[in-house]
Amino acid sequence: MNEKEIEYVVSYHRNYWSRERERMTAYSRAYMGSMFESSITSMIDNGTTVNTSDGYAYVEGFVASLFSKSPALTVGPDAKGTGNPDVVQAAVNQFLYDKMIVCERGLRYSLIYPYSFFKLAIKENDSLLDSVEMRTVHPWDVIVDHDAEEWHESRFVGHRYFLPYNQAKKKFPNIKFDPVVKEEYLNTRIQPGGNNDLDSQSSDAAYDGSYLLSYVEIFEMYDFESDELIFYSPSAQRANKIIFKSKTIPFRKADGSPISPLVPVYLSYSPDSPLRGYSSLGRVYDQLWEINSMRTVWANGIRRDARIYVTRKGAIDQEGAAILAENRDMSIVELDVPPDVDARNALVPLAQARFSPDYQIYKAEIRSDLERGTVMAPFTRGQATGASATEIAALTQYSASEIGRMARFFHRSIEMIGEVYQSLIYHLIMTSEDEDMKEVVLINREPVVLTREHFEGKFKFAYADQASTPIASAVKRSAVMQLIGVLPQLGVPPEALRDYIINVFDLPDQFAEEPAPPQAPEGLTSSGEEEPTEQESLPVGGGPVAGQIRGQAQRMMAESMIGDAT
């Protein structure tokens, strides 16, 4: 890409997202529950507006259903047998475990806005595996090739960011920059054409000459057709705004093709231009607007609902009118009416116009439209229904399939993170100047030293649990409970069935331990029979008692023999 092509792409990007600014701001405020904070306050007499939390509930309901566990990947071997998938899997899953919050944030952005991105970048660290960082990027900060049908068909991709002035001078020491104000894209006032520059903390700093709080605008462009990495900065103090150009993109796939560190997260696609994306929250934005509008009208109507009385002029004095206005208990109001006139007819309450019942009908229709705009079944939002168990099971299957469709898109983004992470780690190993720096991981409790050969492979990355969403897990557990009595009859070993149930229901690992054999009570065998008592064996010679008996017998025999001899 030459400078003119980059200027055209940057100009198109600015114009496109400038037109989308108010829409993106409206989606953000609908999620935060401040849709009417400043847009229609001047239209209401007393300035009372009501914002419901339906936008937040809509988005977070999807987040809870699509993101239940920490993300993890299963790495399959390369078809040619190169590399070590076990080592890559251990490294990638350790990285994803530490970036669980970042992954959840990217999912939330892609629900509120048309899409979002993850960007992986290299940072300085003594540990090789900790030398890669990941952050979430808003869609208006990424230049996308809208003419491409699929992400892998993109001719280019770019990331626009504001780099602190001092860091920019350190990274590009030979370039002079004009400090600029960091732009805050979302307009906090939701006013057409509103200038939002003054909402940044660097707004005054740039004008006062402070470099600490000033920024430099950078466009990091990846040209896949020319295999170039280009840094373009409108803040550069020179005619040629290209401040750096690399001959080749440093990050490569296993087949040698270039890859960018930007990973897209698309949950919905535009039918005419897929890579423009589509906001899931925008699908129900009109219903959210109507709900908040109706609640605002009701709130202001309730505040104008006053008790007004009609009476003949002079029938009540100022003191009585004050007592009536205070509305205190056990109060007495004296009326100046003739004796033949009923006092109840002298002070008559004035009937007030009530809300039309059409409001309730319209509110029910809005709620129905909002529920039809989401694929979530009512029971997933905690709403009690009169459906039968069969109907609930059918709704669960439907919700699981629709949620599963969105989950597959999100899981594909996690798998792409694994591919990019492999490329960045391989790049770090190949470009490392410290040959003594060794990184060790445990594979099957055996230490393995990381080398470039471990990451040289075209591995197959698959999300570890494609059915890890809560609704899909509920369907799976229900099916297991129905088959638990049939599986043993089909020859499934009890130990295998036990291990599978522990895994599906996420039970403690102690349940899989073999129980110790029970100890039999004293005097009984393990089968419950009495143990035969061992007879005490006599010592050799009969013992001391037998010796005394033999000695006494010998003396008697000797005495009798002597008597016979005499």
Coordinates of C-alpha atoms in Angstrom, one line a residue:
M1 CA 0.0 0.0 0.0
N2 CA 1.3 3.4 -0.9
E3 CA 0.6 6.6 1.0
K4 CA -2.4 7.6 -1.2
E5 CA -4.1 4.3 -0.7
I6 CA -3.6 4.5 3.1
E7 CA -5.0 8.0 3.1
Y8 CA -8.1 6.9 1.2
V9 CA -8.7 3.9 3.5
V10 CA -8.2 6.1 6.6
S11 CA -10.6 8.8 5.2
Y12 CA -13.2 6.2 4.4
H13 CA -12.9 4.7 7.9
R14 CA -13.3 8.1 9.6
N15 CA -16.4 9.0 7.5
Y16 CA -18.0 5.7 8.1
W17 CA -17.7 5.7 11.9
S18 CA -18.5 9.4 12.1
R19 CA -21.9 8.5 10.6
E20 CA -22.3 5.6 13.1
R21 CA -21.2 7.6 16.1
E22 CA -24.7 8.6 17.4
R23 CA -26.0 5.0 16.8
M24 CA -23.1 3.5 18.8
T25 CA -23.6 6.0 21.6
A26 CA -27.3 5.2 21.7
Y27 CA -26.5 1.5 22.0
S28 CA -24.0 2.1 24.8
R29 CA -26.5 4.2 26.8
A30 CA -29.2 1.7 26.3
Y31 CA -27.0 -0.9 27.9
M32 CA -25.9 1.4 30.8
G33 CA -29.6 2.3 31.5
S34 CA -29.1 6.0 30.6
M35 CA -31.0 6.2 27.3
F36 CA -32.9 9.4 28.2
E37 CA -30.3 11.0 30.4
S38 CA -29.8 14.0 28.1
S39 CA -31.6 13.5 24.8
I40 CA -35.2 14.4 25.8
T41 CA -34.8 16.1 29.1
S42 CA -35.6 19.5 27.6
M43 CA -38.8 18.0 26.1
I44 CA -40.2 17.1 29.6
D45 CA -41.7 19.9 31.7
N46 CA -40.2 18.8 35.0
G47 CA -37.2 16.9 33.5
T48 CA -38.3 13.5 34.9
T49 CA -37.1 10.6 32.7
V50 CA -37.2 6.9 33.5
N51 CA -34.6 4.4 32.1
T52 CA -35.3 0.7 32.5
S53 CA -32.6 -2.0 32.8
D54 CA -33.9 -4.1 29.9
G55 CA -30.9 -3.3 27.7
Y56 CA -28.5 -4.5 30.4
A57 CA -30.6 -7.6 31.0
Y58 CA -30.7 -8.4 27.3
V59 CA -26.9 -8.2 26.8
E60 CA -25.9 -9.9 30.1
G61 CA -28.4 -12.7 29.5
F62 CA -26.5 -13.6 26.4
V63 CA -23.1 -13.2 28.1
A64 CA -24.2 -15.6 30.9
S65 CA -25.5 -18.1 28.4
L66 CA -22.5 -17.9 26.0
F67 CA -19.7 -17.7 28.6
S68 CA -19.9 -20.1 31.5
K69 CA -16.4 -21.4 32.0
S70 CA -12.9 -20.3 31.4
P71 CA -12.1 -20.7 27.7
A72 CA -9.7 -23.5 26.7
L73 CA -8.6 -25.2 23.5
T74 CA -7.8 -28.7 22.4
V75 CA -4.9 -28.8 20.0
G76 CA -4.9 -31.6 17.4
P77 CA -1.6 -32.9 15.8
D78 CA -0.2 -31.7 12.5
A79 CA -0.9 -33.9 9.5
K80 CA 2.8 -34.2 8.8
G81 CA 3.7 -35.0 12.4
T82 CA 5.7 -31.8 13.0
G83 CA 5.5 -29.9 16.3
N84 CA 4.2 -30.9 19.7
P85 CA 0.5 -30.4 20.1
D86 CA 0.6 -31.2 23.9
V87 CA 3.1 -28.4 24.5
V88 CA 1.2 -25.9 22.4
Q89 CA -2.1 -26.8 24.2
A90 CA -0.5 -26.3 27.6
A91 CA 0.9 -22.9 26.6
V92 CA -2.3 -21.7 24.9
N93 CA -4.6 -22.7 27.7
Q94 CA -2.4 -21.0 30.3
F95 CA -2.6 -17.8 28.3
L96 CA -6.4 -18.1 27.9
Y97 CA -6.9 -18.7 31.6
D98 CA -5.2 -15.5 32.4
K99 CA -7.2 -13.6 29.8
M100 CA -10.7 -14.8 30.8
I101 CA -11.9 -11.3 31.7
V102 CA -10.6 -9.9 28.3
C103 CA -12.5 -12.7 26.4
E104 CA -15.7 -11.9 28.3
R105 CA -15.3 -8.2 27.5
G106 CA -14.9 -8.9 23.8
L107 CA -18.0 -11.0 23.9
R108 CA -20.0 -8.1 25.5
Y109 CA -18.7 -5.6 23.0
S110 CA -19.8 -7.7 20.1
L111 CA -23.3 -7.9 21.5
I112 CA -23.6 -4.2 22.0
Y113 CA -21.8 -3.1 18.8
P114 CA -21.6 -4.7 15.4
Y115 CA -18.4 -6.6 16.2
S116 CA -15.3 -6.3 18.3
F117 CA -11.7 -7.4 18.1
F118 CA -8.9 -9.0 20.2
K119 CA -5.4 -7.7 19.7
L120 CA -2.4 -9.7 20.8
A121 CA 0.8 -7.9 21.2
I122 CA 4.4 -8.6 22.4
K123 CA 5.6 -7.0 25.6
E124 CA 8.9 -7.2 27.5
N125 CA 8.9 -9.9 30.1
D126 CA 11.5 -12.4 31.5
S127 CA 9.1 -15.3 30.9
L128 CA 8.5 -16.4 27.3
L129 CA 4.9 -17.4 27.8
D130 CA 4.1 -14.2 29.6
S131 CA 5.6 -12.0 26.8
V132 CA 2.2 -11.8 24.9
E133 CA -0.5 -9.5 26.0
M134 CA -4.1 -9.3 24.8
R135 CA -6.7 -6.5 24.9
T136 CA -10.2 -5.8 23.6
V137 CA -10.5 -3.3 20.7
H138 CA -13.7 -1.4 19.8
P139 CA -14.9 -1.7 16.2
W140 CA -14.4 2.0 15.4
D141 CA -10.6 1.5 16.1
V142 CA -10.2 -1.3 13.5
I143 CA -10.0 -0.7 9.7
V144 CA -11.8 -3.6 8.1
D145 CA -12.0 -4.5 4.4
H146 CA -15.7 -4.2 4.0
D147 CA -15.5 -5.6 0.4
A148 CA -14.4 -9.0 1.6
E149 CA -17.0 -11.7 2.1
E150 CA -14.9 -13.7 4.7
W151 CA -12.3 -12.6 7.2
H152 CA -9.6 -14.8 5.6
E153 CA -10.3 -13.0 2.2
S154 CA -9.4 -9.6 3.6
R155 CA -6.8 -7.7 1.6
F156 CA -5.8 -5.5 4.6
V157 CA -6.6 -4.7 8.2
G158 CA -5.5 -1.8 10.4
H159 CA -5.6 -0.8 14.0
R160 CA -5.9 2.8 14.9
Y161 CA -4.8 3.8 18.4
F162 CA -3.4 6.8 20.4
L163 CA 0.1 6.3 21.7
P164 CA 1.3 8.5 24.6
Y165 CA 3.7 11.1 23.2
N166 CA 6.7 10.0 25.2
Q167 CA 6.2 6.4 24.2
A168 CA 5.9 7.4 20.5
K169 CA 9.2 9.3 20.7
K170 CA 10.9 6.3 22.2
K171 CA 9.4 3.9 19.6
F172 CA 10.1 6.3 16.6
P173 CA 13.0 8.5 17.8
N174 CA 13.7 10.0 14.4
I175 CA 10.2 11.3 13.8
K176 CA 8.8 14.6 15.1
F177 CA 5.2 14.6 16.1
D178 CA 2.5 17.1 16.8
P179 CA 0.8 16.2 20.1
V180 CA -3.0 15.7 19.7
V181 CA -6.0 15.2 21.9
K182 CA -7.0 11.6 22.5
E183 CA -10.4 11.3 20.9
E184 CA -13.3 9.8 22.9
Y185 CA -15.5 8.3 20.3
L186 CA -18.8 7.9 22.2
N187 CA -20.6 11.2 22.4
T188 CA -21.6 11.7 26.0
R189 CA -24.3 14.3 25.1
I190 CA -26.0 12.4 22.2
Q191 CA -26.3 15.5 20.2
P192 CA -26.0 15.7 16.4
G193 CA -22.6 17.1 15.5
G194 CA -21.5 17.5 19.1
N195 CA -17.9 18.0 19.8
N196 CA -16.5 15.5 22.3
D197 CA -12.9 16.6 22.4
L198 CA -13.2 18.4 25.7
D199 CA -14.3 15.2 27.4
S200 CA -10.7 13.8 27.3
Q201 CA -8.2 14.4 30.1
S202 CA -5.6 15.3 27.4
S203 CA -7.7 18.1 25.9
D204 CA -6.1 20.9 27.8
A205 CA -2.7 19.2 28.1
A206 CA -2.1 19.2 24.4
Y207 CA -2.7 22.9 24.2
D208 CA -0.6 23.7 27.2
G209 CA 2.4 21.8 25.8
S210 CA 2.3 18.9 28.3
Y211 CA 3.8 15.8 26.7
L212 CA 2.9 13.6 29.6
L213 CA -0.8 13.7 28.9
S214 CA -0.5 14.2 25.1
Y215 CA -0.9 11.6 22.5
V216 CA 0.1 10.7 18.9
E217 CA -2.4 9.1 16.5
I218 CA -1.0 5.9 14.9
F219 CA -2.5 3.6 12.2
E220 CA -0.9 0.1 12.2
M221 CA -1.7 -1.3 8.8
Y222 CA -1.2 -5.0 7.7
D223 CA -1.2 -5.3 3.9
F224 CA -1.7 -9.1 3.1
E225 CA -1.3 -8.7 -0.7
S226 CA 2.0 -6.9 -0.5
D227 CA 3.1 -8.7 2.8
E228 CA 3.9 -5.4 4.4
L229 CA 3.5 -3.9 7.9
I230 CA 3.1 -0.1 7.7
F231 CA 2.9 2.5 10.5
Y232 CA 1.1 5.7 9.4
S233 CA 0.7 8.7 11.6
P234 CA -1.2 11.9 10.7
S235 CA 0.6 13.5 13.6
A236 CA 4.0 13.3 11.9
Q237 CA 5.6 16.7 11.1
R238 CA 6.4 15.9 7.6
A239 CA 4.8 15.5 4.2
N240 CA 5.2 11.7 4.1
K241 CA 3.1 10.4 6.9
I242 CA 4.4 6.8 6.7
I243 CA 6.8 6.7 9.6
F244 CA 7.8 3.0 9.3
K245 CA 7.4 0.2 6.8
S246 CA 8.5 -3.4 7.3
K247 CA 9.4 -5.5 4.3
T248 CA 7.4 -8.4 5.5
I249 CA 4.8 -9.0 8.2
P250 CA 6.7 -10.6 11.0
F251 CA 4.0 -12.9 12.2
R252 CA 3.4 -16.1 10.1
K253 CA 1.2 -19.1 10.0
A254 CA 2.5 -22.6 9.9
D255 CA 2.3 -22.6 6.1
G256 CA 4.3 -19.4 5.9
S257 CA 1.4 -17.0 5.0
P258 CA 1.2 -13.7 6.9
I259 CA -1.2 -13.3 9.8
S260 CA -2.2 -10.2 11.8
P261 CA -2.5 -10.1 15.6
L262 CA -6.1 -8.9 15.3
V263 CA -8.8 -11.5 16.0
P264 CA -12.4 -10.6 15.0
V265 CA -15.5 -11.4 17.1
Y266 CA -18.6 -11.5 14.9
L267 CA -21.9 -12.8 16.4
S268 CA -24.2 -11.4 13.7
Y269 CA -23.5 -10.5 10.1
S270 CA -24.9 -7.9 7.8
P271 CA -26.6 -9.6 4.9
D272 CA -25.2 -7.3 2.2
S273 CA -21.8 -6.8 3.7
P274 CA -20.9 -9.5 6.2
L275 CA -17.8 -7.8 7.7
R276 CA -19.8 -4.7 8.6
G277 CA -21.4 -6.8 11.3
Y278 CA -24.7 -6.3 13.0
S279 CA -25.5 -5.3 16.6
S280 CA -27.5 -7.7 18.6
L281 CA -28.7 -4.9 20.9
G282 CA -29.6 -2.8 17.9
R283 CA -32.1 -5.5 16.9
V284 CA -34.3 -4.6 19.9
Y285 CA -33.3 -1.0 20.3
D286 CA -36.7 0.3 19.1
Q287 CA -38.5 -1.8 21.7
L288 CA -36.2 -0.5 24.4
W289 CA -36.9 3.1 23.3
E290 CA -40.7 2.5 23.5
I291 CA -40.5 0.9 26.9
N292 CA -38.5 3.8 28.3
S293 CA -40.7 6.4 26.6
M294 CA -43.9 4.8 28.0
R295 CA -42.4 4.7 31.5
T296 CA -41.3 8.3 31.2
V297 CA -44.9 9.3 30.2
W298 CA -46.3 7.4 33.1
A299 CA -43.9 8.9 35.6
N300 CA -44.7 12.4 34.6
G301 CA -48.4 11.6 34.5
I302 CA -48.3 10.3 38.0
R303 CA -46.6 13.4 39.2
R304 CA -49.4 15.5 37.7
D305 CA -52.1 13.4 39.3
A306 CA -53.4 15.8 42.0
R307 CA -56.7 15.9 44.1
I308 CA -58.6 19.0 43.1
Y309 CA -61.9 20.1 44.8
V310 CA -64.7 22.4 43.6
T311 CA -66.7 24.6 45.9
R312 CA -68.9 27.7 45.8
K313 CA -66.9 30.9 46.2
G314 CA -66.7 32.0 49.8
A315 CA -67.9 28.6 51.1
I316 CA -64.5 27.9 52.7
D317 CA -62.1 30.3 54.2
Q318 CA -58.3 30.4 53.9
E319 CA -57.8 28.5 57.1
G320 CA -60.0 25.7 55.9
A321 CA -58.3 25.6 52.5
A322 CA -54.9 25.3 54.3
I323 CA -56.2 22.4 56.4
L324 CA -57.6 20.7 53.3
A325 CA -54.3 21.1 51.5
E326 CA -52.3 19.7 54.4
N327 CA -54.4 16.5 54.3
R328 CA -53.8 15.7 58.0
D329 CA -55.7 13.0 59.9
M330 CA -58.6 14.0 62.2
S331 CA -58.8 17.5 60.6
I332 CA -62.0 19.5 60.8
V333 CA -62.9 22.0 58.0
E334 CA -65.7 24.5 58.6
L335 CA -67.9 25.4 55.6
D336 CA -70.0 28.6 55.3
V337 CA -73.2 27.1 53.8
P338 CA -76.9 27.6 54.6
P339 CA -78.5 25.1 57.1
D340 CA -80.7 23.6 54.4
V341 CA -77.7 22.8 52.1
D342 CA -75.9 19.5 52.5
A343 CA -72.2 20.1 53.4
R344 CA -71.2 17.1 51.3
N345 CA -72.5 18.9 48.2
A346 CA -70.7 22.1 49.0
L347 CA -67.2 20.6 48.4
V348 CA -67.0 18.2 45.5
P349 CA -63.8 16.5 44.2
L350 CA -63.0 17.2 40.6
A351 CA -62.7 14.0 38.6
Q352 CA -59.3 13.6 36.9
A353 CA -58.6 12.0 33.5
R354 CA -57.1 8.5 34.0
F355 CA -54.6 6.7 31.7
S356 CA -56.3 4.9 28.9
P357 CA -56.4 1.1 29.0
D358 CA -54.7 1.2 25.6
Y359 CA -51.4 1.9 27.4
Q360 CA -51.5 -1.5 29.0
I361 CA -52.3 -3.1 25.7
Y362 CA -49.5 -1.3 24.0
K363 CA -47.1 -2.2 26.8
A364 CA -47.9 -5.8 26.4
E365 CA -47.3 -5.6 22.7
I366 CA -43.9 -4.0 23.2
R367 CA -42.9 -6.7 25.7
S368 CA -44.0 -9.3 23.2
D369 CA -41.9 -7.7 20.4
L370 CA -38.9 -7.5 22.8
E371 CA -39.2 -11.2 23.6
R372 CA -39.5 -12.1 20.0
G373 CA -36.3 -10.2 19.3
T374 CA -34.3 -12.5 21.4
V375 CA -33.7 -16.2 21.0
M376 CA -33.8 -16.8 24.7
A377 CA -36.8 -18.8 26.1
P378 CA -38.8 -17.1 28.8
F379 CA -37.7 -19.5 31.6
T380 CA -34.1 -18.6 31.0
R381 CA -34.9 -15.1 32.2
G382 CA -36.5 -16.4 35.3
Q383 CA -40.1 -15.9 34.1
A384 CA -42.7 -18.4 35.2
T385 CA -44.8 -19.9 32.4
G386 CA -47.7 -22.3 32.2
A387 CA -45.8 -24.6 29.8
S388 CA -45.7 -28.3 30.2
A389 CA -42.5 -30.3 30.7
T390 CA -42.6 -31.3 27.1
E391 CA -43.0 -27.7 25.9
I392 CA -40.2 -26.6 28.2
A393 CA -37.9 -29.3 26.8
A394 CA -38.7 -28.2 23.3
L395 CA -38.0 -24.6 24.2
T396 CA -34.7 -25.6 25.8
Q397 CA -33.6 -27.5 22.6
Y398 CA -34.5 -24.5 20.5
S399 CA -32.7 -22.0 22.8
A400 CA -29.7 -24.4 22.9
S401 CA -29.5 -24.5 19.1
E402 CA -29.8 -20.7 18.7
I403 CA -27.4 -20.0 21.5
G404 CA -25.2 -22.7 20.1
R405 CA -25.0 -20.9 16.8
M406 CA -23.7 -17.7 18.5
A407 CA -21.5 -19.8 20.7
R408 CA -19.8 -21.4 17.6
F409 CA -19.0 -17.9 16.3
F410 CA -17.5 -16.9 19.6
H411 CA -15.6 -20.2 19.9
R412 CA -14.1 -19.7 16.5
S413 CA -12.7 -16.4 17.7
I414 CA -11.1 -18.2 20.7
E415 CA -9.6 -20.8 18.3
M416 CA -8.1 -17.9 16.2
I417 CA -6.5 -16.5 19.4
G418 CA -4.7 -19.9 19.7
E419 CA -3.4 -19.7 16.2
V420 CA -2.2 -16.1 16.6
Y421 CA -0.6 -16.9 20.0
Q422 CA 1.3 -19.8 18.4
S423 CA 2.6 -17.5 15.7
L424 CA 3.7 -14.8 18.2
I425 CA 5.5 -17.3 20.5
Y426 CA 7.3 -18.8 17.5
H427 CA 8.3 -15.3 16.4
L428 CA 9.7 -14.6 19.9
I429 CA 11.7 -17.9 20.0
M430 CA 13.2 -17.2 16.5
T431 CA 14.1 -13.6 17.3
S432 CA 15.3 -14.1 20.9
E433 CA 18.8 -12.9 21.4
D434 CA 19.1 -14.5 24.9
E435 CA 20.0 -18.1 24.2
D436 CA 20.2 -18.9 27.9
M437 CA 16.5 -18.0 28.5
K438 CA 14.7 -21.3 28.8
E439 CA 11.0 -21.8 29.4
V440 CA 9.8 -25.1 31.0
V441 CA 6.3 -26.4 31.0
L442 CA 4.9 -29.6 32.6
I443 CA 3.4 -32.2 30.2
N444 CA 1.9 -35.2 32.0
R445 CA 4.0 -34.1 35.1
E446 CA 7.2 -34.2 33.0
P447 CA 9.2 -31.0 32.5
V448 CA 9.6 -30.0 28.8
V449 CA 11.9 -27.2 27.6
L450 CA 10.2 -25.0 25.0
T451 CA 11.9 -24.9 21.6
R452 CA 10.9 -23.7 18.2
E453 CA 10.4 -27.3 17.0
H454 CA 7.4 -27.6 19.4
F455 CA 5.6 -24.7 17.6
E456 CA 6.4 -25.7 14.0
G457 CA 3.2 -27.3 13.0
K458 CA -0.2 -26.7 11.4
F459 CA -2.2 -27.6 14.4
K460 CA -6.0 -28.0 14.6
F461 CA -7.4 -25.7 17.3
A462 CA -10.9 -26.7 18.7
Y463 CA -12.8 -25.2 21.6
A464 CA -12.4 -27.6 24.5
D465 CA -16.1 -27.9 25.3
Q466 CA -18.5 -27.0 22.5
A467 CA -21.5 -27.6 24.9
S468 CA -20.2 -25.6 27.8
T469 CA -23.1 -23.0 27.7
P470 CA -25.6 -23.4 30.6
I471 CA -28.6 -24.2 28.3
A472 CA -26.7 -26.8 26.3
S473 CA -25.4 -28.3 29.6
A474 CA -29.0 -28.6 30.9
V475 CA -30.0 -30.5 27.8
K476 CA -27.0 -32.8 28.0
R477 CA -27.6 -33.6 31.7
S478 CA -31.3 -34.3 31.1
A479 CA -30.4 -36.8 28.4
V480 CA -27.9 -38.5 30.7
M481 CA -30.5 -38.9 33.4
Q482 CA -32.9 -40.5 30.9
L483 CA -30.2 -43.0 29.7
I484 CA -28.6 -43.8 33.1
G485 CA -30.8 -46.9 33.5
V486 CA -30.3 -48.1 30.0
L487 CA -26.5 -47.8 29.6
P488 CA -25.5 -50.6 32.1
Q489 CA -27.8 -53.0 30.2
L490 CA -26.0 -52.2 27.0
G491 CA -22.7 -53.3 28.5
V492 CA -21.3 -49.9 29.7
P493 CA -18.8 -50.6 32.6
P494 CA -20.0 -49.0 35.8
E495 CA -16.6 -47.3 36.3
A496 CA -16.8 -45.6 32.9
L497 CA -20.4 -44.5 33.5
R498 CA -19.4 -43.1 36.9
D499 CA -16.6 -41.1 35.4
Y500 CA -18.8 -39.7 32.7
I501 CA -21.5 -38.6 35.2
I502 CA -18.9 -36.9 37.3
N503 CA -17.6 -35.0 34.3
V504 CA -21.1 -34.0 33.0
F505 CA -22.4 -32.8 36.4
D506 CA -19.0 -31.3 37.4
L507 CA -18.9 -33.3 40.6
P508 CA -15.8 -33.4 42.9
D509 CA -13.0 -35.7 41.8
Q510 CA -13.2 -37.5 45.2
F511 CA -16.3 -39.3 43.9
A512 CA -14.1 -41.2 41.5
E513 CA -11.9 -42.7 44.2
E514 CA -12.2 -46.3 45.0
P515 CA -13.7 -46.9 48.5
A516 CA -11.6 -48.8 51.0
P517 CA -12.8 -52.3 51.8
P518 CA -15.0 -52.3 54.9
Q519 CA -13.5 -53.8 58.1
A520 CA -15.4 -56.6 59.7
P521 CA -16.4 -56.3 63.4
E522 CA -14.3 -58.2 65.9
G523 CA -15.3 -61.8 66.0
L524 CA -16.9 -61.8 62.5
T525 CA -15.6 -62.4 59.0
S526 CA -16.2 -60.1 56.1
S527 CA -19.2 -62.3 55.2
G528 CA -20.7 -61.9 58.6
E529 CA -19.8 -65.4 60.0
E530 CA -18.2 -66.0 63.3
E531 CA -14.5 -66.5 63.3
P532 CA -13.3 -69.8 64.7
T533 CA -11.6 -69.3 68.0
E534 CA -8.1 -70.5 68.2
Q535 CA -7.4 -73.1 71.0
E536 CA -4.5 -72.3 73.2
S537 CA -1.8 -74.9 72.4
L538 CA -0.1 -76.7 75.2
P539 CA 3.7 -76.2 75.6
V540 CA 6.1 -79.1 75.1
G541 CA 6.0 -81.4 78.2
G542 CA 2.7 -80.1 79.5
G543 CA 4.1 -77.2 81.3
P544 CA 4.8 -76.7 85.1
V545 CA 1.5 -78.2 86.2
A546 CA 2.1 -81.4 84.3
G547 CA 5.6 -81.5 85.7
Q548 CA 4.2 -81.4 89.3
I549 CA 1.8 -84.2 88.5
R550 CA 4.6 -86.4 87.0
G551 CA 6.8 -85.7 90.0
Q552 CA 4.1 -86.6 92.5
A553 CA 3.4 -89.8 90.6
Q554 CA 7.0 -90.8 90.5
R555 CA 7.3 -90.3 94.3
M556 CA 4.3 -92.5 95.0
M557 CA 5.6 -95.2 92.7
A558 CA 9.0 -95.1 94.5
E559 CA 7.4 -95.3 98.0
S560 CA 5.3 -98.3 96.9
M561 CA 8.4 -100.1 95.5
I562 CA 10.3 -99.5 98.8
G563 CA 7.4 -100.9 100.8
D564 CA 7.3 -104.1 98.8
A565 CA 11.0 -104.6 99.2
T566 CA 10.8 -104.6 103.0

